[in-house]
Amino acid sequence: MKFFILLFISSLSVTATVDSKMYIAKWQIEGGSIIEIVKEKDLFYGKINRRAISPRSNLNGLDNKNPDEKLRKRQLIGMTILDNLEFKNGELSGGTIYNADSGKTYTVKVWIDPEDINTCYIRAYKGFLFKTFKATRYTDQSITHN
């Protein structure tokens, strides 16, 4: 009987079911940059809302590393870096992420931690290699730590 009571109590622990609306927000990446994820029709996009406090490159705020010379004068703020993501099985995938520090584009997957809906992860892939970035839901009242 005790086993069934413990099983029942453990089933009450709540983990959020992640739905597509939870992604629509501003997310602060480690380092201070903020990406705003928006939805247009059935696809999700992420735009640079704020740059890191101490950026590693593109110090003039322009897309200097872009392989297309015509785009090297565009402003980074407002630029779309997450592109054509679809919501499937609780995560955003099927699209790309542009790294303005290198001028390279990678496939990407974004997911929210179901145990902490204010934390998401952005994973950029190059073949079977990947790098994962942690991001925290940002509001104008958020305290940033850099």
XYZ file of C-alpha atoms in Angstrom:
146
model
C 0.000 0.000 0.000
C 2.822 2.410 0.865
C 4.272 1.748 -2.587
C 1.042 2.856 -4.277
C 0.817 5.991 -2.140
C 4.415 6.906 -3.034
C 3.736 6.164 -6.705
C 0.656 8.394 -6.599
C 2.522 11.229 -4.863
C 5.444 11.007 -7.307
C 3.009 11.200 -10.223
C 1.812 14.530 -8.846
C 5.176 16.176 -9.443
C 4.436 18.554 -12.250
C 6.593 19.088 -15.283
C 5.230 21.525 -17.802
C 4.059 20.385 -21.171
C 5.899 22.607 -23.592
C 3.664 24.182 -26.210
C 4.645 26.387 -29.119
C 3.520 29.644 -27.457
C 6.146 29.211 -24.735
C 8.916 29.893 -27.254
C 7.569 33.312 -28.210
C 9.697 35.450 -25.904
C 13.018 37.174 -25.452
C 15.836 34.794 -24.466
C 19.135 35.924 -22.981
C 22.025 33.724 -24.031
C 25.091 33.188 -21.857
C 27.287 36.181 -22.650
C 24.420 38.685 -22.627
C 22.970 38.642 -26.141
C 19.182 38.594 -26.337
C 17.300 36.809 -29.108
C 13.607 37.458 -29.571
C 11.732 34.452 -30.936
C 8.624 35.265 -32.946
C 6.130 33.186 -34.882
C 4.989 34.001 -38.407
C 2.327 31.663 -39.771
C 3.581 28.184 -38.792
C 7.304 29.018 -38.567
C 9.482 30.505 -35.843
C 12.275 33.038 -36.249
C 14.778 34.574 -33.855
C 16.042 38.131 -34.181
C 18.882 39.807 -32.348
C 17.274 42.121 -29.818
C 20.458 43.080 -27.946
C 24.110 42.241 -28.428
C 26.469 40.929 -25.791
C 27.958 43.552 -23.511
C 31.462 42.584 -24.665
C 31.079 41.203 -28.197
C 33.931 39.091 -29.579
C 33.657 40.398 -33.126
C 31.709 42.812 -35.315
C 32.524 45.573 -32.851
C 30.958 48.184 -35.113
C 27.559 46.425 -34.860
C 27.559 45.346 -38.507
C 27.486 41.883 -40.078
C 31.182 42.138 -41.070
C 31.821 38.389 -41.403
C 28.950 37.651 -43.792
C 30.165 35.698 -46.841
C 27.900 37.879 -49.010
C 29.753 41.203 -49.296
C 26.484 43.058 -49.963
C 25.230 42.087 -46.478
C 28.305 43.149 -44.510
C 26.912 46.636 -43.858
C 23.626 45.464 -42.319
C 22.988 46.106 -38.632
C 23.106 43.095 -36.313
C 20.310 44.441 -34.089
C 17.042 43.271 -35.613
C 18.739 40.724 -37.872
C 17.155 37.271 -38.136
C 19.569 34.581 -36.957
C 17.134 31.726 -36.239
C 15.304 30.908 -39.443
C 12.451 28.632 -40.559
C 11.996 26.601 -37.383
C 8.999 24.300 -37.010
C 7.381 23.205 -33.760
C 7.460 19.402 -33.514
C 7.343 17.151 -30.460
C 7.759 20.069 -28.041
C 10.818 21.612 -29.721
C 11.775 23.911 -32.580
C 13.778 22.272 -35.362
C 14.242 21.989 -39.111
C 15.748 25.431 -39.511
C 19.069 27.207 -39.283
C 21.037 29.540 -37.051
C 23.403 32.182 -38.388
C 26.542 32.918 -36.363
C 27.459 36.538 -37.012
C 30.818 36.035 -35.257
C 31.928 33.648 -38.021
C 29.532 34.356 -40.892
C 28.516 30.676 -40.935
C 25.093 29.046 -40.879
C 24.294 25.800 -39.063
C 21.288 23.540 -38.594
C 19.674 24.141 -35.221
C 17.353 22.716 -32.605
C 15.808 24.721 -29.764
C 14.035 23.242 -26.766
C 12.628 24.440 -23.469
C 13.504 22.607 -20.280
C 10.154 21.071 -19.217
C 11.229 21.299 -15.565
C 12.060 25.019 -15.882
C 10.102 26.764 -18.635
C 12.291 29.852 -18.202
C 15.311 27.972 -19.551
C 15.848 26.910 -23.130
C 18.721 25.416 -25.044
C 19.918 26.274 -28.542
C 21.971 23.561 -30.215
C 23.846 24.348 -33.451
C 24.964 21.389 -35.568
C 27.788 20.999 -38.053
C 27.488 17.420 -39.244
C 27.510 15.229 -36.162
C 29.316 17.873 -34.072
C 27.282 20.363 -32.082
C 27.481 23.182 -29.569
C 24.704 23.929 -27.085
C 23.939 27.347 -25.625
C 21.810 27.918 -22.557
C 19.326 30.799 -22.628
C 17.074 32.277 -19.966
C 13.681 33.874 -20.535
C 14.227 37.643 -20.413
C 11.886 40.385 -19.309
C 12.676 44.044 -18.897
C 12.788 43.369 -15.148
C 15.237 40.462 -15.545
C 18.504 40.724 -13.692
C 21.381 39.944 -16.025
C 24.618 38.362 -14.869
C 27.637 38.631 -17.135
